[in-house]
Amino acid sequence: MVTAAVTLLGGVTAVVGATPAMAAGPTATFVKTSDWGTGWEGKYTITNGGTTTMNGWTVAFDLPAGSSVSSFWDADLTRNGQRFSFRNKSWNGTLAPGATASFGLIGAGAGSPANCTLNGASCGGTPDPGTQPPGTPGAPSVTGVTQASISLAWGASSGTVAGYRVYEGNTQVATVTGTSATIGGLAANTAHTYTVAAYNSAGESARSAAVTGTTSGGTGPQVPGTPGSVRVTGTTGSAISLAWNASTGTVTGYRVYEGTTVRATVTGTTATISGLPACASRTYTVAAYNTAGESARSAAVSGTTTGCSTGPLPAHFLTGYWHNFVNPAVELRLRDTPAAYDLIAVAFAEATSTPGAVTFAVDPGLATALGGYSDADFRADIATLHSRGKKVILSVGGEAGRVAVNDATSATNFSNSMFNLIQSYGFDGVDIDLENGLNPTFMAQALRSLRSRVGANLIITMAPQTIDMQNPTVSYFKLALDIRDILTVVHTQFYNSGSMLGCDQSFAYSQGTVNFMTALACIQLEAGLRPDQVALGLPAGPGAAGGGVVSPSLVNQALDCLARGTNCGSFRPPRTYPGIRGAMTWSINWDVSNGNQFANTVDPHLATLP
């Protein structure tokens, strides 16, 4: 669970992109070390092939629309549209002739780096003339409109540029040598969307981000501007209230949409959608309208009605993992778990030779270290914890786990074997901690089958790595959303992660900070999980993780920021989440080894949350 800073999602043969013929000099070579379809891990190696020392390097490349960089290490990142620039750290920027340096990154989306430059020159060295198209132009903006024209400007492309082409759809509407253009001959009061591409003798770059402009004039009002900053202002057991910023232009009213269905029509900038069931999640957009037509729809916002059942656990609770193995942390009998822990996740169930099936028994090495500890002792300890009001679940996977549920048969095997273990030992549920990837379709099938047999009090938790919860389309995140009607909580591991983008998508936050915990938890909270299904997972102190170890007081600050909007860092969530579920630590054993500082600090604070 904690041994590697980044866990590769399956073995993939490294692929190096072909490069044109180059002369000698500094180079930057890219290798994809892993690719799982919706994302990839890559590595750039900078080699000083010249005869003088390099004093600093910057590697820049383009990614197509829909792709981005979600995590990176050993470099600093700046971003301009789809152009990503990585600059050396203080300790790896000076390269003598023949020396190398490298940095790594995680890509979100299927796109690969293109138009790479090293300190402004081609990453392959000094290029032969005309062998590389330019980089993607910077995002265009509308600089002026008339009744018949729209003027644009954009950022210059990297590399050799012969000129720029402006497109409306797939139609070229202007060709210029500078970074601005005016498209004329347009009708009054009409909207037009443009992209820009640079070109040279080697070809054309990828197109820029799109920009829309509307000509002025006409005999009637223009279509209103898009409503801004749509937000949830309140919820009850049957209603969700929204507010937004007024649109520009003449506005007759606003329509609130759920998908393609209009749920409310109002003249002001607030609306309440009522008649909803309890604990229901809904997603809305807002459009303004007048006699000229309807605006573009706003960004989407999701809300959840109250009345969600917290199940057999407190509204806010502390989870800890218990080691069924021996490592440098102190060994513990299960019954010796400190009282502060509400939920104990036993680590781990193991795979069998039957696809999808899992098994569990007390580890022989642990039994010996404890002076004799049998399965019967373990079962008795679960009963003892139950008598204290605690819940015990069995965690499946871990960093070295190889449980695979990839088809209907293995889903049935998982459900059957897990049900048997629950019946045999008295476990209250299951934790999914498959750090080597999972199939969301068949794991969801397995968990629904298990719940149908155990009942509504089955506890289902998940412990994904941070990279697994960056995007709702990634398999782990998709599983959480697909089973959110039966899911108890997601304890994301906010450690061993490097730096990652938060829900604002504007800055890569460093692990081990309040910003990192709150900005990354915000992704889950804004992408469909209820606050009561989100908890913060952190190491219990020194020895428990390779990176991201924090003072427990910072965990409390992050919980305050999310629940109350207080004690935040520079990142502030778009709203508060009073129902935030709590915290998890890896692990109980490491916490005891470190004097119970995590549990003794975080558990009392959970009782103060709203």
XYZ file of C-alpha atoms in Angstrom:
610
model
C 0.000 0.000 0.000
C 2.827 2.390 0.662
C 6.074 1.069 -0.726
C 6.286 2.978 -4.012
C 5.872 6.649 -4.841
C 3.942 5.769 -8.000
C 2.488 2.338 -8.757
C 2.358 1.424 -12.444
C -1.045 0.243 -13.616
C 0.084 -2.903 -15.391
C 3.222 -3.733 -17.327
C 3.557 -1.960 -20.662
C 6.528 -2.118 -22.987
C 8.265 1.258 -23.175
C 7.794 3.048 -26.493
C 10.080 5.806 -27.733
C 8.668 8.093 -30.386
C 10.588 8.270 -33.680
C 12.521 11.506 -34.231
C 13.862 13.128 -37.405
C 17.548 13.245 -38.243
C 19.364 15.512 -35.793
C 22.778 17.012 -35.369
C 24.728 16.600 -32.148
C 23.744 18.636 -29.115
C 21.492 18.466 -26.016
C 18.525 16.127 -26.428
C 15.389 15.177 -24.488
C 14.067 11.678 -25.095
C 10.549 10.610 -24.107
C 9.552 7.077 -23.075
C 6.058 5.862 -22.133
C 6.701 3.476 -19.274
C 3.030 2.547 -18.855
C -0.227 3.113 -20.748
C -3.722 2.113 -19.547
C -5.836 3.710 -22.273
C -7.253 6.618 -20.296
C -3.827 7.699 -19.071
C -0.140 6.900 -19.074
C 3.132 7.304 -17.197
C 6.116 8.773 -19.023
C 9.742 9.770 -18.519
C 11.888 12.406 -20.214
C 15.671 11.985 -20.159
C 17.751 15.088 -20.898
C 21.225 14.303 -22.255
C 23.942 16.895 -22.749
C 25.410 15.710 -26.030
C 27.271 18.962 -26.520
C 30.780 20.022 -25.559
C 29.929 22.645 -22.907
C 28.125 22.438 -19.583
C 24.341 23.040 -19.589
C 23.253 25.435 -16.856
C 19.539 24.721 -16.694
C 16.997 23.084 -18.982
C 13.361 23.517 -19.961
C 11.449 20.806 -21.813
C 8.159 21.899 -23.390
C 5.597 19.973 -25.419
C 1.978 20.055 -26.562
C -0.845 17.708 -25.593
C -4.068 17.505 -27.604
C -7.324 18.859 -26.230
C -8.766 16.490 -23.641
C -5.347 15.411 -22.377
C -3.371 16.935 -19.513
C -0.632 16.292 -16.965
C -2.058 15.185 -13.617
C 1.157 14.476 -11.701
C 4.915 14.922 -12.115
C 8.189 14.728 -10.222
C 11.811 15.949 -10.417
C 10.825 19.121 -12.327
C 8.609 22.212 -12.002
C 5.641 22.741 -14.333
C 4.077 25.787 -15.958
C 1.181 25.547 -18.386
C -0.119 27.776 -21.192
C -3.219 26.223 -22.721
C -2.140 22.819 -24.018
C 1.568 23.724 -23.914
C 3.335 22.168 -20.894
C 6.798 23.394 -19.849
C 8.977 21.537 -17.329
C 11.956 23.317 -15.774
C 14.781 21.688 -13.846
C 14.893 21.584 -10.059
C 17.749 23.340 -8.272
C 19.635 20.070 -7.969
C 19.361 18.608 -11.493
C 19.809 21.577 -13.825
C 23.598 21.573 -14.338
C 24.727 18.911 -16.806
C 28.331 18.411 -17.833
C 28.998 17.090 -21.353
C 27.644 13.544 -21.526
C 25.629 13.864 -18.284
C 21.891 13.161 -18.030
C 18.900 14.172 -15.918
C 15.325 12.970 -15.995
C 11.831 13.782 -14.800
C 8.592 11.798 -14.779
C 4.930 12.582 -15.281
C 1.471 11.053 -15.343
C -0.716 11.942 -18.331
C -4.527 12.014 -18.148
C -6.191 11.177 -21.451
C -5.020 9.186 -24.440
C -2.892 11.915 -26.066
C 0.898 11.829 -26.244
C 3.449 14.678 -26.117
C 4.150 16.410 -29.446
C 6.252 19.330 -30.707
C 8.851 18.886 -27.964
C 11.497 21.562 -27.410
C 14.537 21.617 -25.141
C 15.575 25.170 -24.223
C 13.661 26.367 -27.284
C 15.285 23.978 -29.772
C 14.064 20.595 -30.932
C 14.227 17.880 -28.260
C 16.123 15.727 -30.741
C 18.973 18.211 -31.103
C 19.432 20.762 -33.885
C 16.821 19.752 -36.489
C 17.404 19.421 -40.185
C 15.494 22.267 -41.915
C 11.795 21.736 -42.270
C 11.514 18.458 -40.347
C 9.227 19.562 -37.483
C 5.874 21.391 -37.510
C 5.415 24.315 -35.095
C 3.924 24.021 -31.632
C 0.244 24.667 -30.954
C -0.663 28.393 -30.806
C -1.719 29.789 -27.451
C -5.430 30.027 -26.705
C -7.054 32.726 -28.910
C -9.176 35.546 -27.539
C -11.685 37.934 -29.094
C -10.152 41.427 -29.187
C -12.995 43.274 -30.930
C -16.271 42.935 -32.810
C -18.305 44.992 -35.267
C -21.599 44.268 -37.021
C -19.677 42.437 -39.741
C -16.358 41.280 -38.221
C -14.631 39.559 -35.301
C -10.997 40.247 -34.399
C -8.804 37.633 -32.714
C -5.361 37.411 -31.117
C -3.388 34.407 -29.822
C -0.076 33.361 -28.347
C 2.807 32.642 -30.706
C 3.710 29.018 -31.440
C 7.062 27.505 -30.589
C 9.483 26.420 -33.304
C 9.745 27.717 -36.871
C 6.490 29.369 -38.000
C 5.696 30.347 -41.584
C 2.213 31.573 -40.668
C -1.097 30.877 -38.991
C -4.421 29.586 -40.302
C -7.734 30.506 -38.648
C -10.488 27.895 -38.898
C -14.244 27.997 -38.365
C -15.030 24.328 -38.002
C -12.975 22.740 -40.796
C -13.181 25.801 -43.038
C -10.091 28.026 -43.260
C -11.276 31.651 -42.949
C -7.958 33.536 -42.649
C -4.203 33.069 -43.187
C -1.778 35.511 -41.555
C 1.906 35.735 -40.655
C 1.341 37.459 -37.281
C -0.595 36.518 -34.160
C -3.844 38.378 -34.877
C -6.538 38.317 -37.541
C -9.878 39.911 -38.376
C -12.576 37.816 -40.033
C -14.968 40.019 -41.989
C -18.090 39.628 -44.105
C -20.143 38.278 -41.214
C -23.829 38.815 -40.469
C -24.851 41.057 -37.601
C -25.591 39.505 -34.227
C -24.211 36.057 -35.121
C -21.906 33.809 -33.116
C -18.809 32.202 -34.637
C -16.306 29.755 -33.131
C -12.665 29.706 -34.244
C -9.468 27.718 -33.757
C -5.933 28.588 -34.897
C -3.102 26.414 -36.244
C 0.515 27.323 -37.059
C 2.293 25.907 -40.110
C 5.659 25.666 -41.818
C 7.147 23.562 -44.614
C 7.009 20.449 -42.383
C 3.282 20.697 -41.794
C 0.603 22.163 -39.547
C 0.456 22.177 -35.760
C -2.394 20.895 -33.650
C -5.226 23.399 -33.465
C -5.576 25.733 -30.525
C -8.366 25.851 -28.007
C -11.603 27.271 -29.452
C -12.956 30.773 -28.879
C -16.428 32.118 -29.681
C -17.278 35.689 -30.650
C -20.583 37.362 -31.557
C -20.907 40.228 -33.994
C -22.733 43.335 -32.815
C -25.756 45.104 -34.247
C -28.984 43.744 -35.609
C -32.501 44.972 -35.127
C -33.219 43.050 -31.923
C -31.408 42.079 -28.740
C -28.422 39.793 -28.817
C -28.476 36.389 -27.198
C -27.499 36.807 -23.512
C -24.129 35.824 -22.183
C -23.601 32.539 -20.331
C -24.592 32.570 -16.632
C -21.581 32.377 -14.333
C -20.572 30.648 -11.108
C -23.542 28.310 -10.700
C -23.466 26.954 -7.148
C -25.495 24.940 -4.650
C -26.704 27.237 -1.869
C -28.710 24.770 0.177
C -30.212 21.308 0.356
C -33.060 19.612 2.225
C -34.368 16.072 2.152
C -36.389 16.887 -0.976
C -34.868 19.982 -2.614
C -31.662 21.524 -3.958
C -31.300 25.319 -4.121
C -29.066 27.015 -6.686
C -27.734 30.509 -7.356
C -25.646 31.965 -10.188
C -24.199 35.221 -11.467
C -26.327 37.245 -13.864
C -25.699 36.991 -17.607
C -24.566 39.945 -19.686
C -26.946 41.552 -22.177
C -30.717 41.610 -22.184
C -32.158 38.739 -20.143
C -35.790 37.664 -20.091
C -35.197 34.753 -17.728
C -33.171 31.667 -16.915
C -33.774 27.970 -17.493
C -32.327 25.336 -15.156
C -31.562 22.062 -16.906
C -31.016 18.539 -15.608
C -29.463 16.920 -18.639
C -31.706 18.075 -21.504
C -34.807 18.536 -19.311
C -35.830 21.990 -18.040
C -36.405 21.699 -14.274
C -37.096 25.360 -13.502
C -37.685 28.665 -15.328
C -37.116 31.855 -13.304
C -36.583 35.571 -13.864
C -33.996 35.992 -11.089
C -30.637 34.360 -10.395
C -31.828 31.700 -7.919
C -33.954 28.582 -8.153
C -35.017 25.679 -5.953
C -35.670 22.281 -7.509
C -38.037 20.399 -5.209
C -39.845 17.081 -5.170
C -36.594 15.114 -5.053
C -36.037 11.917 -3.067
C -33.776 11.892 -0.020
C -30.069 11.316 -0.599
C -30.380 11.958 -4.343
C -27.537 13.431 -6.393
C -28.478 15.693 -9.289
C -26.460 17.741 -11.790
C -27.674 21.041 -13.240
C -26.723 23.661 -15.817
C -28.275 27.103 -16.347
C -28.953 29.086 -19.542
C -30.224 32.635 -19.998
C -32.734 33.498 -22.713
C -34.487 36.405 -24.447
C -36.345 36.944 -27.707
C -33.096 36.410 -29.666
C -32.554 32.949 -28.252
C -30.850 31.047 -25.464
C -27.291 31.433 -24.218
C -24.743 28.682 -23.962
C -25.267 26.624 -20.831
C -23.211 27.224 -17.731
C -20.691 24.851 -16.243
C -22.419 21.974 -14.459
C -22.891 21.807 -10.699
C -23.928 18.780 -8.636
C -25.857 18.659 -5.373
C -27.223 15.940 -3.101
C -30.353 16.093 -0.992
C -30.020 15.332 2.693
C -31.271 12.218 4.418
C -28.436 9.902 3.421
C -28.117 6.966 5.762
C -24.751 6.803 7.494
C -25.208 3.066 7.952
C -23.704 1.289 10.948
C -20.941 3.892 11.432
C -20.892 7.358 13.054
C -21.448 10.507 10.993
C -17.691 11.198 11.268
C -15.327 8.341 12.021
C -11.699 7.215 12.069
C -10.476 4.228 10.077
C -7.174 2.405 10.509
C -5.534 -0.558 8.790
C -4.344 -3.503 10.909
C -1.336 -5.528 9.723
C -1.792 -9.245 9.155
C 1.955 -9.471 8.514
C 5.234 -8.540 10.130
C 7.167 -5.393 9.221
C 9.134 -2.793 11.238
C 5.937 -1.491 12.877
C 4.808 -3.009 16.176
C 2.805 -6.253 15.928
C -0.666 -6.170 17.500
C -3.412 -8.591 18.314
C -6.597 -7.287 16.731
C -8.250 -6.745 20.127
C -5.406 -4.388 21.095
C -6.482 -1.794 18.507
C -6.746 1.569 20.333
C -10.284 2.626 21.206
C -10.097 5.745 19.003
C -10.599 3.678 15.839
C -14.204 3.176 14.746
C -13.488 1.058 11.667
C -10.632 -1.435 11.437
C -9.576 -2.656 7.981
C -7.687 -5.945 8.154
C -4.865 -5.973 5.591
C -5.107 -8.060 3.469
C -7.164 -10.799 1.825
C -5.130 -12.737 -0.718
C -5.823 -14.118 -4.191
C -6.279 -17.842 -4.764
C -5.703 -19.926 -7.877
C -9.395 -19.436 -8.712
C -9.836 -16.191 -10.708
C -11.477 -13.521 -8.549
C -11.615 -15.607 -5.378
C -9.983 -14.402 -2.149
C -8.903 -16.116 1.052
C -7.749 -15.095 4.516
C -5.963 -16.619 7.497
C -3.764 -15.252 10.262
C -0.246 -14.864 8.882
C 2.106 -17.524 10.334
C 4.886 -14.979 10.821
C 2.552 -12.712 12.773
C 1.287 -15.621 14.854
C 4.854 -16.459 15.825
C 5.771 -12.825 16.575
C 2.773 -12.571 18.927
C 3.760 -15.733 20.782
C 0.925 -17.729 19.283
C -2.110 -16.177 17.579
C -4.583 -18.456 15.855
C -7.580 -17.989 13.571
C -9.744 -18.807 16.591
C -8.057 -15.997 18.544
C -8.644 -13.651 15.627
C -12.334 -14.553 15.399
C -12.688 -13.971 19.134
C -11.014 -10.581 18.765
C -13.537 -9.532 16.112
C -16.322 -10.446 18.533
C -14.570 -8.429 21.251
C -14.351 -5.363 19.000
C -18.022 -5.756 18.093
C -18.853 -5.680 21.795
C -17.041 -2.331 21.986
C -19.148 -0.914 19.129
C -16.398 -1.211 16.523
C -16.638 -2.512 12.951
C -14.083 -4.749 11.231
C -13.761 -5.157 7.456
C -11.433 -7.192 5.251
C -9.250 -5.237 2.819
C -8.612 -6.795 -0.582
C -5.410 -5.994 -2.434
C -2.704 -3.652 -1.204
C 0.410 -2.632 -3.105
C 1.347 -6.258 -3.791
C -2.205 -7.598 -4.186
C -3.035 -9.464 -7.374
C -6.793 -10.066 -7.061
C -8.383 -9.689 -10.522
C -12.118 -9.457 -11.186
C -12.305 -9.068 -14.958
C -15.328 -11.104 -16.060
C -18.659 -12.416 -14.836
C -17.189 -15.684 -13.569
C -14.489 -14.009 -11.479
C -17.104 -11.547 -10.155
C -19.155 -14.496 -8.916
C -16.048 -16.096 -7.413
C -15.198 -12.879 -5.576
C -18.727 -12.540 -4.170
C -18.885 -16.189 -3.102
C -15.480 -16.252 -1.417
C -15.953 -12.901 0.300
C -19.383 -13.931 1.567
C -17.900 -17.120 3.015
C -15.179 -15.134 4.821
C -17.763 -12.733 6.247
C -19.790 -15.669 7.510
C -16.736 -17.457 8.903
C -14.940 -14.591 10.656
C -17.680 -12.056 11.298
C -16.344 -9.274 9.083
C -18.683 -6.301 8.637
C -17.687 -5.545 5.081
C -15.005 -5.238 2.442
C -12.395 -2.668 1.463
C -11.198 -2.446 -2.159
C -7.510 -1.510 -2.252
C -6.458 -2.866 -5.642
C -3.447 -0.711 -6.489
C -2.683 -2.634 -9.668
C -5.882 -1.704 -11.488
C -9.451 -2.985 -11.593
C -12.350 -3.505 -13.971
C -15.171 -1.240 -12.743
C -17.924 -3.156 -14.525
C -17.233 -6.563 -13.027
C -16.057 -5.326 -9.616
C -19.352 -3.421 -9.335
C -21.169 -6.638 -10.286
C -19.286 -8.539 -7.573
C -19.995 -5.933 -4.875
C -23.696 -5.689 -5.722
C -23.973 -9.457 -5.570
C -22.249 -9.475 -2.180
C -24.523 -6.755 -0.798
C -27.635 -8.577 -1.980
C -26.541 -11.533 0.143
C -25.265 -9.710 3.240
C -27.816 -6.894 3.397
C -27.956 -3.113 3.697
C -25.520 -2.963 6.623
C -22.639 -4.285 4.507
C -19.804 -1.751 4.725
C -18.088 -1.117 1.374
C -15.013 1.113 1.375
C -12.326 1.911 -1.165
C -8.712 3.031 -0.734
C -7.528 4.271 -4.145
C -4.210 5.936 -4.808
C -4.429 9.665 -5.474
C -3.825 9.215 -9.212
C -6.856 6.886 -9.361
C -9.208 9.706 -8.284
C -8.079 12.489 -10.625
C -10.743 11.934 -13.271
C -14.239 10.367 -13.107
C -13.502 8.321 -16.244
C -10.569 6.471 -14.617
C -11.563 2.936 -13.598
C -11.324 3.374 -9.795
C -13.251 6.662 -9.818
C -15.816 5.176 -12.202
C -16.356 2.237 -9.842
C -16.990 4.614 -6.936
C -19.570 6.553 -8.951
C -21.190 3.406 -10.341
C -21.815 1.974 -6.839
C -22.423 5.203 -4.925
C -25.897 3.997 -3.953
C -24.283 1.200 -1.868
C -20.813 2.702 -1.243
C -19.927 3.642 2.340
C -16.798 5.760 1.915
C -13.684 6.322 -0.217
C -10.444 6.696 1.774
C -8.108 8.079 -0.904
C -4.413 7.676 -0.092
C -3.192 11.287 -0.066
C 0.451 10.226 0.067
C 3.206 8.662 -2.077
C 1.822 10.926 -4.786
C 4.251 13.710 -5.723
C 2.513 16.919 -6.871
C -0.937 16.875 -8.478
C -3.605 19.185 -9.831
C -6.608 19.901 -7.629
C -10.205 20.577 -8.601
C -9.287 24.119 -9.686
C -7.023 22.581 -12.389
C -4.748 25.617 -12.127
C -1.886 24.547 -9.870
C 0.007 21.374 -8.987
C -0.206 21.104 -5.203
C 2.538 19.380 -3.216
C 1.714 16.372 -1.071
C 2.041 16.810 2.672
C 0.081 20.093 2.702
C -3.433 21.243 3.576
C -3.808 22.455 -0.013
C -3.055 18.985 -1.376
C -5.631 17.255 0.808
C -8.409 19.787 0.260
C -7.859 20.478 -3.450
C -7.753 16.772 -4.321
C -10.660 15.817 -2.066
C -12.575 18.586 -3.835
C -12.294 16.640 -7.117
C -14.300 13.785 -5.648
C -16.770 16.076 -3.891
C -17.490 18.071 -7.037
C -17.552 15.090 -9.421
C -20.425 13.141 -7.902
C -19.521 11.559 -4.562
C -21.510 12.709 -1.533
C -19.544 14.344 1.303
C -20.379 11.404 3.569
C -18.600 9.164 1.025
C -15.294 11.061 1.109
C -12.563 10.749 3.759
C -8.888 11.734 3.931
C -6.290 8.953 4.014
C -2.866 9.830 5.485
C 0.160 7.997 6.902
C 0.337 7.547 10.674
C 3.814 9.051 10.910
C 7.467 8.274 10.174
C 8.011 4.885 8.590
C 4.448 4.543 7.323
C 5.002 6.001 3.844
C 7.700 7.147 1.486
C 6.167 10.598 0.990
C 3.242 12.722 2.138
C 3.699 12.172 5.886
C 1.963 15.069 7.654
C 1.460 16.285 11.164
C -1.973 15.048 12.336
C -2.831 18.674 13.109
C -2.730 19.388 9.357
C -5.314 16.641 8.818
C -7.568 18.475 11.272
C -7.010 21.738 9.398
C -7.964 20.072 6.112
C -11.129 18.651 7.681
C -12.008 22.120 9.027
C -11.453 23.661 5.596
C -13.745 21.142 3.905
C -16.430 21.056 6.606
C -16.458 24.704 7.744
C -14.376 26.755 5.299
C -11.860 27.591 8.064
C -8.135 26.826 8.456
C -7.723 26.558 4.679
C -4.440 27.121 2.884
C -4.222 29.175 -0.312
C -6.753 26.823 -1.937
C -10.350 27.369 -0.878
C -13.041 24.885 -1.991
C -16.001 26.309 -3.928
C -18.329 25.414 -1.038
C -18.283 23.695 2.370
C -19.011 20.001 2.930
C -20.239 19.571 6.520
C -20.880 15.877 5.912
C -17.228 15.062 5.128
C -16.907 11.576 6.594
C -13.600 11.591 8.426
C -10.079 10.227 8.094
C -8.151 7.026 7.523
C -4.578 6.174 8.429
C -2.025 3.653 7.273
C -1.789 2.160 9.733
C -2.905 1.297 13.257
C 0.393 -0.536 13.776
C 2.456 2.445 12.635
C 0.345 4.779 14.766
C 0.981 2.680 17.864
C 4.690 2.624 16.945
C 4.617 6.437 16.858
C 2.853 6.899 20.178
C -0.746 6.997 18.845
C -0.271 10.594 17.744
C -2.566 10.274 14.713
C -5.528 8.735 16.551
C -5.100 10.894 19.657
C -5.079 14.077 17.525
C -7.597 13.351 14.769
C -10.252 11.285 16.553
C -11.216 13.969 19.129
C -11.380 16.549 16.356
C -13.836 14.465 14.337
C -16.321 14.821 17.203
C -16.267 18.621 16.739
C -17.252 18.584 13.050
C -20.765 19.690 12.095
